[in-house]
Tab-separated table of N, CA and C in Angstrom:
chain	number	residue	atom	x	y	z
A	52	MET	N	10.989	11.257	-0.354
A	52	MET	CA	9.630	11.428	0.110
A	52	MET	C	8.784	10.282	-0.414
A	53	ASP	N	7.998	9.696	0.463
A	53	ASP	CA	7.125	8.593	0.091
A	53	ASP	C	5.677	9.079	0.145
A	54	LYS	N	5.009	9.060	-0.989
A	54	LYS	CA	3.650	9.581	-1.098
A	54	LYS	C	2.683	8.915	-0.116
A	55	LYS	N	2.868	7.623	0.150
A	55	LYS	CA	1.911	6.940	1.034
A	55	LYS	C	1.942	7.537	2.441
A	56	TYR	N	3.104	7.997	2.892
A	56	TYR	CA	3.180	8.598	4.223
A	56	TYR	C	2.562	9.993	4.244
A	57	MET	N	2.732	10.728	3.144
A	57	MET	CA	2.072	12.033	3.053
A	57	MET	C	0.557	11.833	3.017
A	58	ASP	N	0.100	10.815	2.303
A	58	ASP	CA	-1.335	10.520	2.283
A	58	ASP	C	-1.852	10.228	3.690
A	59	MET	N	-1.067	9.507	4.483
A	59	MET	CA	-1.454	9.224	5.865
A	59	MET	C	-1.529	10.504	6.692
A	60	ALA	N	-0.591	11.417	6.455
A	60	ALA	CA	-0.628	12.706	7.158
A	60	ALA	C	-1.903	13.459	6.788
A	61	PHE	N	-2.295	13.398	5.528
A	61	PHE	CA	-3.547	14.035	5.116
A	61	PHE	C	-4.756	13.338	5.723
A	62	ASP	N	-4.690	12.025	5.898
A	62	ASP	CA	-5.779	11.323	6.591
A	62	ASP	C	-5.929	11.871	8.008
A	63	MET	N	-4.801	12.101	8.667
A	63	MET	CA	-4.836	12.672	10.018
A	63	MET	C	-5.400	14.097	9.986
A	64	ALA	N	-5.017	14.868	8.979
A	64	ALA	CA	-5.529	16.236	8.837
A	64	ALA	C	-7.050	16.225	8.678
A	65	MET	N	-7.564	15.258	7.962
A	65	MET	CA	-9.016	15.178	7.776
A	65	MET	C	-9.731	14.788	9.072
A	66	VAL	N	-9.096	13.992	9.911
A	66	VAL	CA	-9.679	13.700	11.230
A	66	VAL	C	-9.777	14.994	12.021
A	67	ALA	N	-8.712	15.787	11.981
A	67	ALA	CA	-8.733	17.088	12.655
A	67	ALA	C	-9.855	17.954	12.088
A	68	TYR	N	-9.933	18.041	10.783
A	68	TYR	CA	-10.966	18.828	10.098
A	68	TYR	C	-12.351	18.432	10.590
A	69	ASN	N	-12.625	17.131	10.593
A	69	ASN	CA	-13.939	16.618	10.985
A	69	ASN	C	-14.238	16.819	12.467
A	70	ASN	N	-13.196	17.088	13.254
A	70	ASN	CA	-13.368	17.350	14.688
A	70	ASN	C	-13.294	18.843	15.016
A	71	GLY	N	-13.330	19.688	13.984
A	71	GLY	CA	-13.316	21.124	14.208
A	71	GLY	C	-11.953	21.685	14.573
A	72	GLU	N	-10.917	20.919	14.311
A	72	GLU	CA	-9.546	21.355	14.589
A	72	GLU	C	-8.912	21.852	13.292
A	73	ILE	N	-7.943	22.756	13.393
A	73	ILE	CA	-7.212	23.173	12.198
A	73	ILE	C	-6.612	21.912	11.572
A	74	PRO	N	-6.865	21.678	10.280
A	74	PRO	CA	-6.515	20.393	9.674
A	74	PRO	C	-5.032	20.224	9.351
A	75	ILE	N	-4.293	19.882	10.377
A	75	ILE	CA	-2.873	19.571	10.237
A	75	ILE	C	-2.667	18.145	10.725
A	76	GLY	N	-1.952	17.357	9.933
A	76	GLY	CA	-1.644	15.990	10.314
A	76	GLY	C	-0.152	15.741	10.255
A	77	ALA	N	0.297	14.757	11.031
A	77	ALA	CA	1.715	14.399	11.074
A	77	ALA	C	1.863	12.886	11.198
A	78	VAL	N	2.870	12.360	10.517
A	78	VAL	CA	3.191	10.937	10.571
A	78	VAL	C	4.701	10.819	10.728
A	79	ILE	N	5.142	9.983	11.662
A	79	ILE	CA	6.578	9.743	11.853
A	79	ILE	C	6.904	8.322	11.411
A	80	VAL	N	7.978	8.218	10.614
A	80	VAL	CA	8.387	6.957	9.999
A	80	VAL	C	9.829	6.653	10.389
A	81	LYS	N	10.073	5.389	10.720
A	81	LYS	CA	11.438	4.914	10.976
A	81	LYS	C	11.597	3.578	10.259
A	82	ASP	N	12.659	3.462	9.493
A	82	ASP	CA	12.944	2.222	8.758
A	82	ASP	C	11.734	1.757	7.945
A	83	ASP	N	11.107	2.700	7.252
A	83	ASP	CA	9.971	2.433	6.370
A	83	ASP	C	8.762	1.862	7.119
A	84	LYS	N	8.633	2.237	8.400
A	84	LYS	CA	7.486	1.801	9.203
A	84	LYS	C	6.932	3.004	9.947
A	85	VAL	N	5.615	3.171	9.885
A	85	VAL	CA	4.973	4.254	10.639
A	85	VAL	C	5.019	3.894	12.119
A	86	ILE	N	5.616	4.796	12.912
A	86	ILE	CA	5.680	4.545	14.358
A	86	ILE	C	4.786	5.499	15.147
A	87	ALA	N	4.252	6.523	14.478
A	87	ALA	CA	3.336	7.438	15.166
A	87	ALA	C	2.601	8.294	14.138
A	88	SER	N	1.392	8.674	14.509
A	88	SER	CA	0.637	9.639	13.713
A	88	SER	C	-0.233	10.442	14.674
A	89	ALA	N	-0.564	11.658	14.236
A	89	ALA	CA	-1.366	12.527	15.095
A	89	ALA	C	-1.955	13.665	14.273
A	90	TYR	N	-2.896	14.343	14.885
A	90	TYR	CA	-3.502	15.531	14.287
A	90	TYR	C	-3.670	16.575	15.383
A	91	ASN	N	-3.874	17.810	14.957
A	91	ASN	CA	-4.056	18.908	15.913
A	91	ASN	C	-5.205	18.620	16.862
A	92	LYS	N	-5.001	18.957	18.132
A	92	LYS	CA	-6.039	18.807	19.151
A	92	LYS	C	-6.086	20.028	20.065
A	93	LYS	N	-5.661	21.173	19.558
A	93	LYS	CA	-5.607	22.387	20.391
A	93	LYS	C	-6.980	22.783	20.917
A	94	GLU	N	-7.990	22.690	20.075
A	94	GLU	CA	-9.333	23.124	20.481
A	94	GLU	C	-9.938	22.174	21.508
A	95	CYS	N	-9.918	20.889	21.217
A	95	CYS	CA	-10.567	19.937	22.136
A	95	CYS	C	-9.805	19.806	23.456
A	96	MET	N	-8.493	20.008	23.431
A	96	MET	CA	-7.702	19.910	24.659
A	96	MET	C	-7.512	21.263	25.336
A	97	ASN	N	-7.930	22.318	24.631
A	97	ASN	CA	-7.846	23.672	25.197
A	97	ASN	C	-6.425	24.035	25.625
A	98	CYS	N	-5.469	23.669	24.754
A	98	CYS	CA	-4.070	23.906	25.091
A	98	CYS	C	-3.257	24.133	23.807
A	99	ALA	N	-2.463	25.166	23.803
A	99	ALA	CA	-1.663	25.530	22.630
A	99	ALA	C	-0.574	24.519	22.297
A	100	LEU	N	-0.293	23.583	23.182
A	100	LEU	CA	0.778	22.616	22.956
A	100	LEU	C	0.355	21.405	22.132
A	101	PHE	N	-0.914	21.252	21.869
A	101	PHE	CA	-1.397	20.046	21.224
A	101	PHE	C	-1.375	20.138	19.700
A	102	HIS	N	-0.198	20.462	19.167
A	102	HIS	CA	0.026	20.470	17.717
A	102	HIS	C	0.261	19.031	17.254
A	103	ALA	N	-0.073	18.767	16.005
A	103	ALA	CA	0.079	17.427	15.443
A	103	ALA	C	1.514	16.908	15.588
A	104	GLU	N	2.492	17.779	15.294
A	104	GLU	CA	3.891	17.352	15.351
A	104	GLU	C	4.309	16.963	16.766
A	105	LEU	N	3.907	17.752	17.748
A	105	LEU	CA	4.291	17.460	19.135
A	105	LEU	C	3.650	16.168	19.618
A	106	LEU	N	2.386	15.966	19.273
A	106	LEU	CA	1.709	14.726	19.664
A	106	LEU	C	2.345	13.518	18.995
A	107	ALA	N	2.721	13.664	17.717
A	107	ALA	CA	3.369	12.555	17.009
A	107	ALA	C	4.740	12.248	17.616
A	108	ILE	N	5.481	13.283	17.970
A	108	ILE	CA	6.796	13.073	18.609
A	108	ILE	C	6.631	12.327	19.925
A	109	GLU	N	5.661	12.727	20.727
A	109	GLU	CA	5.425	12.042	22.002
A	109	GLU	C	5.085	10.569	21.771
A	110	ARG	N	4.223	10.304	20.818
A	110	ARG	CA	3.823	8.915	20.529
A	110	ARG	C	4.989	8.098	19.984
A	111	ALA	N	5.789	8.697	19.105
A	111	ALA	CA	6.950	7.980	18.555
A	111	ALA	C	7.963	7.665	19.652
A	112	SER	N	8.187	8.617	20.532
A	112	SER	CA	9.125	8.400	21.640
A	112	SER	C	8.643	7.278	22.550
A	113	ASN	N	7.348	7.272	22.836
A	113	ASN	CA	6.781	6.192	23.656
A	113	ASN	C	6.895	4.852	22.943
A	114	TYR	N	6.675	4.855	21.650
A	114	TYR	CA	6.719	3.620	20.864
A	114	TYR	C	8.108	2.989	20.898
A	115	ILE	N	9.153	3.816	20.675
A	115	ILE	CA	10.498	3.237	20.638
A	115	ILE	C	11.184	3.245	22.002
A	116	GLY	N	10.574	3.902	22.983
A	116	GLY	CA	11.145	3.926	24.325
A	116	GLY	C	12.356	4.821	24.457
A	117	ASN	N	12.399	5.890	23.658
A	117	ASN	CA	13.540	6.794	23.703
A	117	ASN	C	13.108	8.137	23.120
A	118	TRP	N	13.571	9.219	23.717
A	118	TRP	CA	13.237	10.545	23.185
A	118	TRP	C	14.032	10.863	21.936
A	119	ARG	N	15.124	10.154	21.725
A	119	ARG	CA	15.943	10.367	20.536
A	119	ARG	C	15.320	9.624	19.359
A	120	LEU	N	14.857	10.370	18.387
A	120	LEU	CA	14.213	9.775	17.220
A	120	LEU	C	15.161	9.789	16.019
A	121	ASP	N	16.415	9.418	16.294
A	121	ASP	CA	17.430	9.345	15.232
A	121	ASP	C	16.934	8.448	14.108
A	122	GLY	N	17.163	8.875	12.878
A	122	GLY	CA	16.791	8.070	11.723
A	122	GLY	C	15.316	8.129	11.375
A	123	CYS	N	14.566	8.974	12.049
A	123	CYS	CA	13.138	9.107	11.760
A	123	CYS	C	12.890	10.276	10.816
A	124	ASP	N	11.813	10.173	10.074
A	124	ASP	CA	11.330	11.245	9.218
A	124	ASP	C	9.926	11.599	9.670
A	125	ILE	N	9.547	12.869	9.497
A	125	ILE	CA	8.189	13.290	9.806
A	125	ILE	C	7.565	13.879	8.546
A	126	TYR	N	6.346	13.476	8.290
A	126	TYR	CA	5.544	13.978	7.177
A	126	TYR	C	4.451	14.848	7.763
A	127	VAL	N	4.342	16.082	7.286
A	127	VAL	CA	3.351	17.020	7.815
A	127	VAL	C	2.621	17.703	6.660
A	128	THR	N	1.410	18.132	6.927
A	128	THR	CA	0.602	18.750	5.878
A	128	THR	C	0.837	20.252	5.760
A	129	LEU	N	1.578	20.827	6.688
A	129	LEU	CA	1.957	22.231	6.658
A	129	LEU	C	3.298	22.367	7.372
A	130	ASP	N	4.167	23.257	6.868
A	130	ASP	CA	5.451	23.476	7.553
A	130	ASP	C	5.231	23.668	9.046
A	131	PRO	N	6.114	23.137	9.862
A	131	PRO	CA	5.960	23.304	11.310
A	131	PRO	C	6.138	24.762	11.739
A	132	CYS	N	5.512	25.087	12.849
A	132	CYS	CA	5.732	26.395	13.473
A	132	CYS	C	7.088	26.339	14.185
A	133	PRO	N	7.609	27.457	14.661
A	133	PRO	CA	8.902	27.438	15.360
A	133	PRO	C	8.923	26.522	16.593
A	134	MET	N	7.817	26.450	17.335
A	134	MET	CA	7.772	25.569	18.506
A	134	MET	C	7.944	24.115	18.073
A	135	CYS	N	7.212	23.709	17.054
A	135	CYS	CA	7.301	22.327	16.574
A	135	CYS	C	8.648	22.050	15.914
A	136	ALA	N	9.177	23.032	15.187
A	136	ALA	CA	10.497	22.873	14.576
A	136	ALA	C	11.557	22.628	15.651
A	137	SER	N	11.467	23.351	16.747
A	137	SER	CA	12.420	23.152	17.854
A	137	SER	C	12.287	21.751	18.433
A	138	ALA	N	11.064	21.285	18.601
A	138	ALA	CA	10.853	19.934	19.134
A	138	ALA	C	11.383	18.879	18.162
A	139	ILE	N	11.144	19.089	16.869
A	139	ILE	CA	11.656	18.167	15.852
A	139	ILE	C	13.180	18.099	15.929
A	140	LYS	N	13.805	19.246	16.049
A	140	LYS	CA	15.274	19.296	16.139
A	140	LYS	C	15.753	18.612	17.416
A	141	GLN	N	15.122	18.918	18.548
A	141	GLN	CA	15.521	18.316	19.813
A	141	GLN	C	15.331	16.801	19.806
A	142	ALA	N	14.305	16.330	19.099
A	142	ALA	CA	14.048	14.892	19.020
A	142	ALA	C	15.006	14.190	18.057
A	143	ARG	N	15.787	14.999	17.330
A	143	ARG	CA	16.780	14.479	16.390
A	143	ARG	C	16.166	13.776	15.183
A	144	ILE	N	15.003	14.238	14.780
A	144	ILE	CA	14.377	13.737	13.557
A	144	ILE	C	15.235	14.202	12.380
A	145	SER	N	15.433	13.335	11.419
A	145	SER	CA	16.346	13.628	10.309
A	145	SER	C	15.749	14.512	9.227
A	146	ASN	N	14.528	14.200	8.815
A	146	ASN	CA	13.924	14.877	7.669
A	146	ASN	C	12.486	15.281	7.952
A	147	VAL	N	12.127	16.452	7.456
A	147	VAL	CA	10.744	16.928	7.505
A	147	VAL	C	10.269	17.029	6.062
A	148	TYR	N	9.201	16.312	5.749
A	148	TYR	CA	8.571	16.383	4.442
A	148	TYR	C	7.230	17.074	4.631
A	149	SER	N	7.102	18.251	4.040
A	149	SER	CA	5.931	19.092	4.262
A	149	SER	C	5.167	19.312	2.958
A	150	ALA	N	3.846	19.268	3.060
A	150	ALA	CA	3.001	19.463	1.888
A	150	ALA	C	2.967	20.914	1.439
A	151	LEU	N	3.103	21.860	2.396
A	151	LEU	CA	2.913	23.266	2.069
A	151	LEU	C	3.736	24.154	2.990
A	152	SER	N	4.376	25.157	2.404
A	152	SER	CA	5.055	26.172	3.214
A	152	SER	C	4.017	27.026	3.917
A	153	ASN	N	4.327	27.438	5.116
A	153	ASN	CA	3.458	28.345	5.858
A	153	ASN	C	3.358	29.658	5.086
A	154	SER	N	2.179	30.283	5.103
A	154	SER	CA	1.990	31.537	4.362
A	154	SER	C	2.774	32.698	4.962
A	155	ASP	N	3.218	32.551	6.195
A	155	ASP	CA	4.042	33.581	6.833
A	155	ASP	C	5.489	33.404	6.368
A	156	ILE	N	5.965	34.328	5.559
A	156	ILE	CA	7.314	34.245	4.986
A	156	ILE	C	8.389	34.147	6.066
A	157	HIS	N	8.154	34.773	7.195
A	157	HIS	CA	9.135	34.752	8.284
A	157	HIS	C	9.204	33.375	8.947
A	158	ASN	N	8.092	32.618	8.899
A	158	ASN	CA	8.098	31.284	9.488
A	158	ASN	C	9.162	30.414	8.829
A	159	HIS	N	9.234	30.444	7.501
A	159	HIS	CA	10.215	29.616	6.792
A	159	HIS	C	11.644	29.987	7.195
A	160	GLU	N	11.916	31.269	7.296
A	160	GLU	CA	13.247	31.727	7.700
A	160	GLU	C	13.580	31.263	9.118
A	161	ILE	N	12.616	31.394	10.016
A	161	ILE	CA	12.839	31.002	11.414
A	161	ILE	C	13.089	29.504	11.522
A	162	ILE	N	12.226	28.696	10.886
A	162	ILE	CA	12.423	27.246	11.027
A	162	ILE	C	13.676	26.774	10.300
A	163	SER	N	14.018	27.422	9.203
A	163	SER	CA	15.274	27.068	8.515
A	163	SER	C	16.466	27.298	9.434
A	164	ASN	N	16.453	28.381	10.182
A	164	ASN	CA	17.535	28.657	11.141
A	164	ASN	C	17.531	27.647	12.281
A	165	ILE	N	16.353	27.270	12.757
A	165	ILE	CA	16.266	26.263	13.826
A	165	ILE	C	16.869	24.950	13.344
A	166	PHE	N	16.603	24.591	12.090
A	166	PHE	CA	17.040	23.302	11.567
A	166	PHE	C	18.526	23.232	11.210
A	167	LEU	N	19.250	24.335	11.304
A	167	LEU	CA	20.688	24.314	11.033
A	167	LEU	C	21.425	23.512	12.096
A	168	THR	N	22.588	22.995	11.753
A	168	THR	CA	23.430	22.286	12.713
A	168	THR	C	23.889	23.251	13.802
A	169	ASP	N	23.866	22.783	15.042
A	169	ASP	CA	24.411	23.573	16.145
A	169	ASP	C	25.391	22.697	16.917
A	170	LYS	N	25.858	23.179	18.051
A	170	LYS	CA	26.875	22.443	18.813
A	170	LYS	C	26.345	21.156	19.437
A	171	VAL	N	25.033	21.040	19.563
A	171	VAL	CA	24.442	19.885	20.235
A	171	VAL	C	23.781	18.909	19.263
A	172	ASN	N	23.033	19.435	18.311
A	172	ASN	CA	22.246	18.586	17.420
A	172	ASN	C	22.643	18.790	15.960
A	173	SER	N	22.523	17.724	15.192
A	173	SER	CA	22.785	17.848	13.766
A	173	SER	C	21.609	18.553	13.086
A	174	SER	N	21.786	18.881	11.830
A	174	SER	CA	20.756	19.618	11.107
A	174	SER	C	19.566	18.713	10.775
A	175	VAL	N	18.469	19.363	10.477
A	175	VAL	CA	17.265	18.688	10.013
A	175	VAL	C	17.031	19.158	8.588
A	176	CYS	N	16.771	18.227	7.700
A	176	CYS	CA	16.504	18.565	6.301
A	176	CYS	C	15.002	18.824	6.133
A	177	LEU	N	14.661	19.995	5.602
A	177	LEU	CA	13.267	20.362	5.336
A	177	LEU	C	13.028	20.363	3.833
A	178	VAL	N	12.053	19.573	3.405
A	178	VAL	CA	11.614	19.575	2.022
A	178	VAL	C	10.144	19.985	2.051
A	179	SER	N	9.844	21.105	1.408
A	179	SER	CA	8.502	21.669	1.512
A	179	SER	C	7.823	21.774	0.151
A	180	ASN	N	6.541	22.093	0.210
A	180	ASN	CA	5.695	22.283	-0.979
A	180	ASN	C	5.577	21.013	-1.817
A	181	LEU	N	5.382	19.891	-1.144
A	181	LEU	CA	5.295	18.605	-1.828
A	181	LEU	C	3.888	18.270	-2.313
A	182	ASP	N	2.863	18.924	-1.746
A	182	ASP	CA	1.478	18.683	-2.152
A	182	ASP	C	0.664	19.951	-1.888
A	183	VAL	N	1.082	21.007	-2.535
A	183	VAL	CA	0.572	22.355	-2.284
A	183	VAL	C	-0.934	22.450	-2.482
A	184	ILE	N	-1.433	21.979	-3.598
A	184	ILE	CA	-2.849	22.163	-3.917
A	184	ILE	C	-3.741	21.458	-2.897
A	185	ARG	N	-3.421	20.232	-2.567
A	185	ARG	CA	-4.262	19.491	-1.607
A	185	ARG	C	-4.249	20.172	-0.246
A	186	SER	N	-3.091	20.588	0.223
A	186	SER	CA	-3.004	21.230	1.532
A	186	SER	C	-3.753	22.563	1.537
A	187	ARG	N	-3.533	23.375	0.511
A	187	ARG	CA	-4.241	24.666	0.435
A	187	ARG	C	-5.744	24.472	0.397
A	188	ASN	N	-6.193	23.483	-0.370
A	188	ASN	CA	-7.634	23.256	-0.490
A	188	ASN	C	-8.267	22.863	0.839
A	189	ILE	N	-7.609	22.000	1.579
A	189	ILE	CA	-8.156	21.584	2.882
A	189	ILE	C	-8.186	22.768	3.840
A	190	LEU	N	-7.112	23.516	3.912
A	190	LEU	CA	-7.060	24.670	4.814
A	190	LEU	C	-8.085	25.733	4.404
A	191	LYS	N	-8.168	26.002	3.113
A	191	LYS	CA	-9.119	27.010	2.623
A	191	LYS	C	-10.549	26.599	2.959
A	192	SER	N	-10.893	25.366	2.694
A	192	SER	CA	-12.238	24.865	2.981
A	192	SER	C	-12.556	24.960	4.473
A	193	PHE	N	-11.601	24.571	5.294
A	193	PHE	CA	-11.803	24.613	6.748
A	193	PHE	C	-12.097	26.035	7.217
A	194	PHE	N	-11.272	26.991	6.795
A	194	PHE	CA	-11.448	28.358	7.271
A	194	PHE	C	-12.679	29.024	6.654
A	195	GLU	N	-13.055	28.663	5.428
A	195	GLU	CA	-14.298	29.186	4.852
A	195	GLU	C	-15.501	28.702	5.655
A	196	GLU	N	-15.498	27.420	6.004
A	196	GLU	CA	-16.606	26.872	6.820
A	196	GLU	C	-16.637	27.539	8.197
A	197	ARG	N	-15.487	27.753	8.768
A	197	ARG	CA	-15.413	28.366	10.102
A	197	ARG	C	-15.957	29.792	10.086
A	198	ARG	N	-15.654	30.546	9.028
A	198	ARG	CA	-16.132	31.941	8.931
A	198	ARG	C	-17.646	31.998	8.788
A	199	LYS	N	-18.265	30.984	8.222
A	199	LYS	CA	-19.712	30.955	8.042
A	199	LYS	C	-20.455	30.818	9.379
A	200	ARG	N	-19.789	30.270	10.365
A	200	ARG	CA	-20.446	30.022	11.665
A	200	ARG	C	-20.583	31.272	12.462
């Protein structure tokens, strides 16, 4: 895990925060180079598909000209949801570095099962809880501000 890439994911999360989006950021790295970054845009795009991870995968695929993101790592500020975990697996991303486990205990079990090796795709390595305090603080602040409105 490279702290500078996690910091970039948090920069993306803060853009989301400042735009009224749930503050989740994602950065995709290949060969020690950032090839994509994104933040949640579900609210502004009015669509449940606009998660940070999915947007970053789309941008990385466009950047390298291939949907196969072999040898890539993704840095995220919160464990992916099952939809994003499936996309990460399908894109063949090697490693997920996450700042915080999702508070839903079942989410971790579900994504761990998604990331296992199957007949088509190799496994994805998930390393979580790498920056727990920072991620919790941003999420807590965001939802406290939202409840005040």
